[in-house]
XYZ file of C-alpha atoms in Angstrom:
387
model
C -15.473 -0.699 33.522
C -14.744 -2.566 30.316
C -15.760 -6.198 29.925
C -13.028 -8.712 28.967
C -14.473 -8.872 25.435
C -14.321 -5.084 25.073
C -10.809 -5.016 26.515
C -9.493 -7.657 24.124
C -11.331 -6.055 21.191
C -9.517 -2.765 21.866
C -6.259 -4.666 22.238
C -6.717 -6.425 18.888
C -7.610 -3.150 17.168
C -4.363 -1.654 18.439
C -2.419 -4.655 17.162
C -4.138 -4.334 13.753
C -3.062 -0.689 13.574
C 0.494 -1.710 14.440
C 0.461 -4.454 11.808
C -0.854 -1.967 9.231
C 1.831 0.583 10.056
C 4.537 -2.085 9.926
C 3.259 -3.301 6.553
C 3.270 0.260 5.195
C 6.778 0.865 6.523
C 8.080 -2.313 4.874
C 6.367 -1.466 1.583
C 7.683 2.095 1.587
C 11.214 0.962 2.481
C 11.169 -1.749 -0.200
C 9.829 0.577 -2.900
C 12.317 3.310 -2.032
C 15.242 0.884 -2.083
C 14.158 -0.477 -5.459
C 13.605 3.064 -6.766
C 16.953 4.358 -5.527
C 18.849 1.367 -6.901
C 17.152 1.393 -10.317
C 17.285 5.190 -10.688
C 20.918 5.147 -9.571
C 21.745 2.559 -12.210
C 19.840 4.529 -14.842
C 21.585 7.802 -13.943
C 24.974 6.049 -13.904
C 24.397 4.629 -17.382
C 23.302 8.034 -18.704
C 26.266 9.759 -17.027
C 28.686 7.318 -18.671
C 27.135 8.057 -22.068
C 27.300 11.818 -21.454
C 30.899 11.579 -20.216
C 31.879 9.701 -23.347
C 30.314 12.355 -25.591
C 31.882 15.188 -23.551
C 35.319 13.531 -23.688
C 35.009 13.082 -27.427
C 34.052 16.739 -27.780
C 37.067 17.804 -25.704
C 39.393 15.713 -27.867
C 37.941 17.446 -30.912
C 38.326 21.036 -29.691
C 41.338 20.914 -27.403
C 43.990 21.266 -30.130
C 42.085 24.093 -31.831
C 41.864 26.437 -28.853
C 44.023 29.579 -29.147
C 46.212 30.110 -26.056
C 45.611 33.849 -26.369
C 42.099 33.200 -24.988
C 43.582 33.032 -21.484
C 45.276 36.426 -21.755
C 43.759 39.527 -20.203
C 43.489 41.153 -23.605
C 41.961 38.697 -26.074
C 42.260 39.717 -29.751
C 38.817 39.973 -31.318
C 39.986 37.943 -34.323
C 41.106 35.038 -32.127
C 37.900 35.159 -30.105
C 35.641 35.201 -33.189
C 37.525 32.354 -34.852
C 37.245 30.118 -31.767
C 33.588 30.935 -31.279
C 32.794 30.022 -34.888
C 34.674 26.761 -34.585
C 33.051 25.811 -31.278
C 29.589 26.619 -32.630
C 30.200 24.183 -35.476
C 31.459 21.490 -33.078
C 28.521 22.068 -30.768
C 26.065 21.544 -33.608
C 27.828 18.457 -34.994
C 28.303 16.797 -31.575
C 24.786 17.680 -30.334
C 26.277 19.617 -27.420
C 24.233 22.276 -25.634
C 27.062 24.578 -24.639
C 30.818 24.957 -24.487
C 32.423 27.620 -22.323
C 35.812 28.542 -20.911
C 36.400 30.291 -17.585
C 39.439 31.580 -15.686
C 39.975 32.771 -12.148
C 40.889 36.407 -11.604
C 43.138 37.932 -8.963
C 40.271 38.095 -6.465
C 39.568 34.380 -6.913
C 36.333 34.800 -8.838
C 35.616 32.770 -11.952
C 34.742 34.741 -15.067
C 33.731 33.678 -18.530
C 36.375 33.955 -21.224
C 34.129 32.447 -23.856
C 30.617 31.054 -24.019
C 28.933 29.592 -27.110
C 25.525 30.421 -25.628
C 26.251 34.120 -25.387
C 26.320 36.399 -28.389
C 27.801 39.408 -26.601
C 31.294 40.716 -27.260
C 34.268 39.136 -25.535
C 34.775 42.141 -23.281
C 31.213 41.914 -21.947
C 31.436 38.160 -21.485
C 34.569 38.399 -19.381
C 32.626 40.494 -16.882
C 30.157 37.684 -16.107
C 30.846 35.758 -12.897
C 30.321 32.004 -12.455
C 28.321 31.294 -9.282
C 26.435 28.517 -7.514
C 27.053 24.785 -7.732
C 28.883 25.081 -11.039
C 31.378 27.505 -9.432
C 32.022 25.053 -6.603
C 32.620 22.250 -9.088
C 34.939 24.440 -11.181
C 36.851 25.459 -8.043
C 37.424 21.806 -7.156
C 38.695 21.018 -10.648
C 40.800 24.193 -10.654
C 42.505 23.482 -7.309
C 43.050 19.749 -7.771
C 43.915 20.005 -11.462
C 41.843 17.028 -12.548
C 38.847 16.434 -14.768
C 36.221 15.566 -12.225
C 33.247 13.433 -13.106
C 30.306 15.319 -14.537
C 26.952 15.928 -12.969
C 23.407 17.133 -13.583
C 22.747 20.837 -13.050
C 19.759 23.136 -13.349
C 20.763 26.144 -15.397
C 18.789 29.249 -16.285
C 17.068 27.814 -19.331
C 17.272 24.050 -18.958
C 18.620 21.010 -17.173
C 22.034 19.852 -18.313
C 24.773 17.326 -17.745
C 27.986 19.340 -17.228
C 31.584 18.162 -17.367
C 34.601 20.299 -16.518
C 38.176 19.935 -17.742
C 41.272 21.823 -16.469
C 43.587 23.606 -18.893
C 47.203 23.790 -17.653
C 49.971 26.010 -18.923
C 52.830 23.732 -17.846
C 51.092 20.575 -16.701
C 50.805 21.853 -13.129
C 49.199 25.283 -12.995
C 45.608 25.489 -14.138
C 44.931 28.599 -16.191
C 41.335 27.875 -17.129
C 38.469 25.417 -17.173
C 36.618 24.099 -20.224
C 32.986 23.336 -19.519
C 30.926 21.125 -21.807
C 27.164 20.897 -21.280
C 24.724 18.415 -22.764
C 20.961 18.896 -22.647
C 19.371 16.484 -20.163
C 15.887 17.947 -19.975
C 14.256 14.601 -20.647
C 16.173 13.141 -17.686
C 14.545 15.681 -15.361
C 11.160 14.986 -16.954
C 11.709 11.259 -16.528
C 12.658 11.786 -12.872
C 9.515 13.820 -12.218
C 7.347 11.170 -13.886
C 9.151 8.410 -11.976
C 8.681 10.242 -8.676
C 4.944 10.588 -9.339
C 4.596 6.965 -10.439
C 6.637 5.708 -7.490
C 4.479 7.763 -5.128
C 1.303 6.303 -6.627
C 2.813 2.808 -6.583
C 3.814 3.140 -2.940
C 0.305 4.339 -2.029
C -1.358 1.444 -3.891
C 1.064 -1.100 -2.409
C 0.414 0.295 1.077
C -3.349 -0.003 0.625
C -3.035 -3.541 -0.731
C -0.582 -4.613 1.982
C -2.784 -3.166 4.733
C -5.838 -4.974 3.374
C -4.066 -8.309 2.991
C -2.134 -8.088 6.251
C -5.346 -7.241 8.129
C -7.220 -10.088 6.442
C -4.463 -12.571 7.248
C -4.069 -11.261 10.776
C -7.792 -11.483 11.454
C -7.831 -15.092 10.282
C -4.968 -16.204 12.489
C -5.771 -14.002 15.495
C -8.259 -14.679 18.262
C -9.667 -11.529 19.881
C -10.401 -13.377 23.127
C -6.981 -15.079 23.168
C -8.564 -18.473 23.710
C -6.610 -21.578 22.800
C -9.660 -23.744 22.213
C -10.331 -25.283 18.807
C -12.744 -23.486 16.528
C -14.791 -26.653 16.013
C -17.502 -27.955 18.335
C -16.598 -31.532 19.214
C -20.159 -32.756 19.580
C -21.682 -31.437 16.365
C -18.734 -30.746 14.079
C -20.058 -27.207 13.569
C -18.054 -24.121 14.436
C -18.014 -23.279 18.135
C -18.613 -20.143 20.194
C -14.962 -19.157 20.069
C -15.043 -19.206 16.264
C -18.308 -17.237 16.330
C -16.654 -14.510 18.440
C -13.746 -14.248 15.986
C -15.999 -14.095 12.926
C -18.365 -11.627 14.594
C -15.396 -9.342 15.308
C -14.285 -9.560 11.681
C -17.813 -8.897 10.401
C -18.155 -5.764 12.524
C -14.750 -4.582 11.330
C -15.739 -4.908 7.664
C -18.894 -4.544 5.567
C -21.521 -5.316 8.196
C -24.400 -4.507 5.842
C -23.621 -7.577 3.727
C -24.482 -10.062 6.498
C -27.577 -11.720 7.910
C -28.144 -14.151 10.779
C -30.462 -17.051 11.601
C -30.842 -17.828 15.319
C -31.967 -21.311 16.426
C -32.865 -22.690 19.830
C -33.884 -26.334 20.339
C -37.188 -26.930 22.107
C -37.357 -29.399 24.961
C -33.672 -30.264 25.425
C -33.791 -29.799 29.181
C -36.764 -32.156 29.420
C -34.868 -34.802 27.420
C -31.783 -34.437 29.636
C -33.953 -34.714 32.766
C -36.035 -37.708 31.633
C -33.716 -39.642 29.287
C -30.247 -38.575 30.327
C -27.531 -36.387 28.845
C -26.479 -39.027 26.322
C -29.927 -38.829 24.756
C -29.656 -35.027 24.943
C -26.322 -35.147 23.053
C -27.904 -37.325 20.356
C -30.747 -34.810 20.146
C -28.226 -31.996 19.560
C -26.349 -34.059 16.948
C -29.568 -34.691 15.033
C -30.316 -30.973 15.058
C -26.820 -30.241 13.702
C -27.409 -32.818 10.945
C -30.608 -30.969 9.954
C -28.709 -27.673 9.726
C -25.868 -29.176 7.709
C -28.374 -30.600 5.274
C -30.013 -27.191 4.818
C -26.608 -25.520 4.328
C -25.467 -27.995 1.686
C -24.709 -26.148 -1.548
C -24.836 -22.745 0.164
C -22.255 -20.528 1.856
C -24.151 -20.267 5.164
C -21.956 -20.976 8.213
C -23.403 -22.555 11.380
C -22.098 -22.171 14.934
C -23.049 -23.891 18.171
C -22.797 -21.048 20.644
C -24.427 -22.748 23.642
C -25.946 -26.029 24.817
C -28.977 -25.859 22.516
C -28.320 -22.487 20.888
C -27.124 -22.106 17.303
C -26.404 -19.190 14.998
C -26.083 -19.330 11.224
C -24.397 -16.481 9.355
C -25.160 -15.644 5.732
C -23.398 -13.211 3.430
C -24.973 -11.226 0.588
C -28.373 -12.881 1.100
C -31.712 -11.305 0.309
C -34.624 -11.711 2.717
C -36.247 -14.122 0.258
C -33.124 -16.288 0.292
C -33.036 -16.229 4.098
C -36.705 -17.219 4.349
C -36.149 -19.978 1.796
C -33.232 -21.256 3.883
C -35.398 -21.321 7.045
C -38.119 -23.201 5.132
C -35.509 -25.770 4.098
C -34.551 -26.256 7.749
C -38.217 -26.827 8.654
C -38.566 -29.280 5.779
C -35.490 -31.182 7.017
C -36.983 -31.234 10.519
C -40.150 -32.869 9.180
C -38.059 -35.411 7.261
C -35.891 -36.185 10.308
C -38.927 -36.694 12.572
C -40.520 -39.350 10.385
C -40.671 -42.572 12.365
C -38.854 -41.061 15.324
C -40.051 -41.395 18.903
C -38.231 -38.291 19.992
C -39.217 -35.539 17.521
C -37.104 -32.430 17.121
C -38.569 -28.932 17.146
C -36.732 -25.669 16.821
C -37.553 -22.055 17.523
C -36.076 -19.979 14.714
C -35.528 -16.257 14.217
C -33.744 -14.384 11.489
C -32.692 -10.849 10.554
C -30.667 -9.010 7.967
C -28.520 -6.007 8.834
C -30.533 -2.822 8.403
C -28.619 0.444 8.724
C -31.838 2.192 9.782
C -32.280 -0.192 12.733
C -28.828 -1.495 13.583
C -25.721 0.379 14.668
C -23.714 -2.837 14.397
C -24.180 -6.524 13.640
C -24.740 -7.330 17.315
C -28.017 -5.410 17.096
C -28.969 -7.503 14.055
C -28.399 -10.626 16.171
C -30.541 -9.129 18.937
C -33.435 -8.665 16.486
C -33.023 -12.260 15.318
C -32.969 -13.461 18.948
C -36.127 -11.476 19.689
C -37.945 -13.238 16.822
C -36.637 -16.615 17.949
C -37.784 -16.081 21.566
C -41.199 -14.929 20.402
C -41.546 -18.095 18.296
C -40.453 -20.167 21.296
C -43.071 -18.438 23.470
C -45.778 -19.165 20.889
C -44.645 -22.794 20.595
C -44.924 -23.444 24.324
C -48.125 -21.456 24.564
C -49.600 -23.723 21.907
C -48.357 -26.730 23.861
C -49.640 -25.165 27.091
C -46.201 -25.726 28.586
C -43.521 -23.652 30.280
C -40.509 -22.942 27.992
C -37.654 -25.318 28.845
């Protein structure tokens, strides 16, 4: 059966996972929205520029196209003359291809002319237009309008294609003029953008998870206690705060932390002989000693019981920990000068050791063991029973 602490720890871990997933979902949604909007704007701007160039090309060639091209039997002279002219226009206008298609009796679209094909006109007319381009041409053919262009993957590249209907009497479409502009760099840019957006989303997810977890851990309380995190008597952090910080330590880089465990000697005797008010003053004096030793350091002290204290250190060497304990003992000597009720403390300390500790709680146990051994030796020296 799980203890309440274990139950609430599992509950908090589940909430942290949910917060992480929510953060990732928000980041992904935000990045995708920004990507889709910006890429949509970019593509729209490029399409407008391509449309303008295609329209200008159409205006240039439209009046020079021989109507005999749409006949079943195209004179070779007419075909060659148009091809030569369109090749020159294509080069001057930086166009990738210009072609003309018509629909046969079976409803299939066949090339009449193609600047990218050097075969004879008879061979070219046998080629059939298929795929997405055929669907687009069919739409333009049926509705008799110049539909907006689009990006298409063709056999040798990626192009922006625009299609224009050619009517014999303003109503019946007899052919379609297709104008293609190379857009290979657009596809390359899209691929690069997709990779960069993927990397950006991953980095943002990692950052958001780290920050959301850090913020959540600071504002959450794994034991769901409403008590203040400060001990009213000493002004140090209390047991509730110690439980929260211990949970956070074990969820992060445990090997960076160390602990000093302190137990006051003789508090029960003071409470029994001088009263609890004197005992409270005794505890306050002990807290003053600890605060003095912590001044100028990043050690954090907690009162976790009546006369029990824990001090957490981060990124401290054993020499620094021992020096800190020596400073506490020096402050004790200074505090006891001229006092009728001297303070003594039993102190233990330990630094996380991956060879000895599975978690930080085991580090605290080793510190407690040292503290209790020092307490035993103290009372043995005094020939008294530990109180």
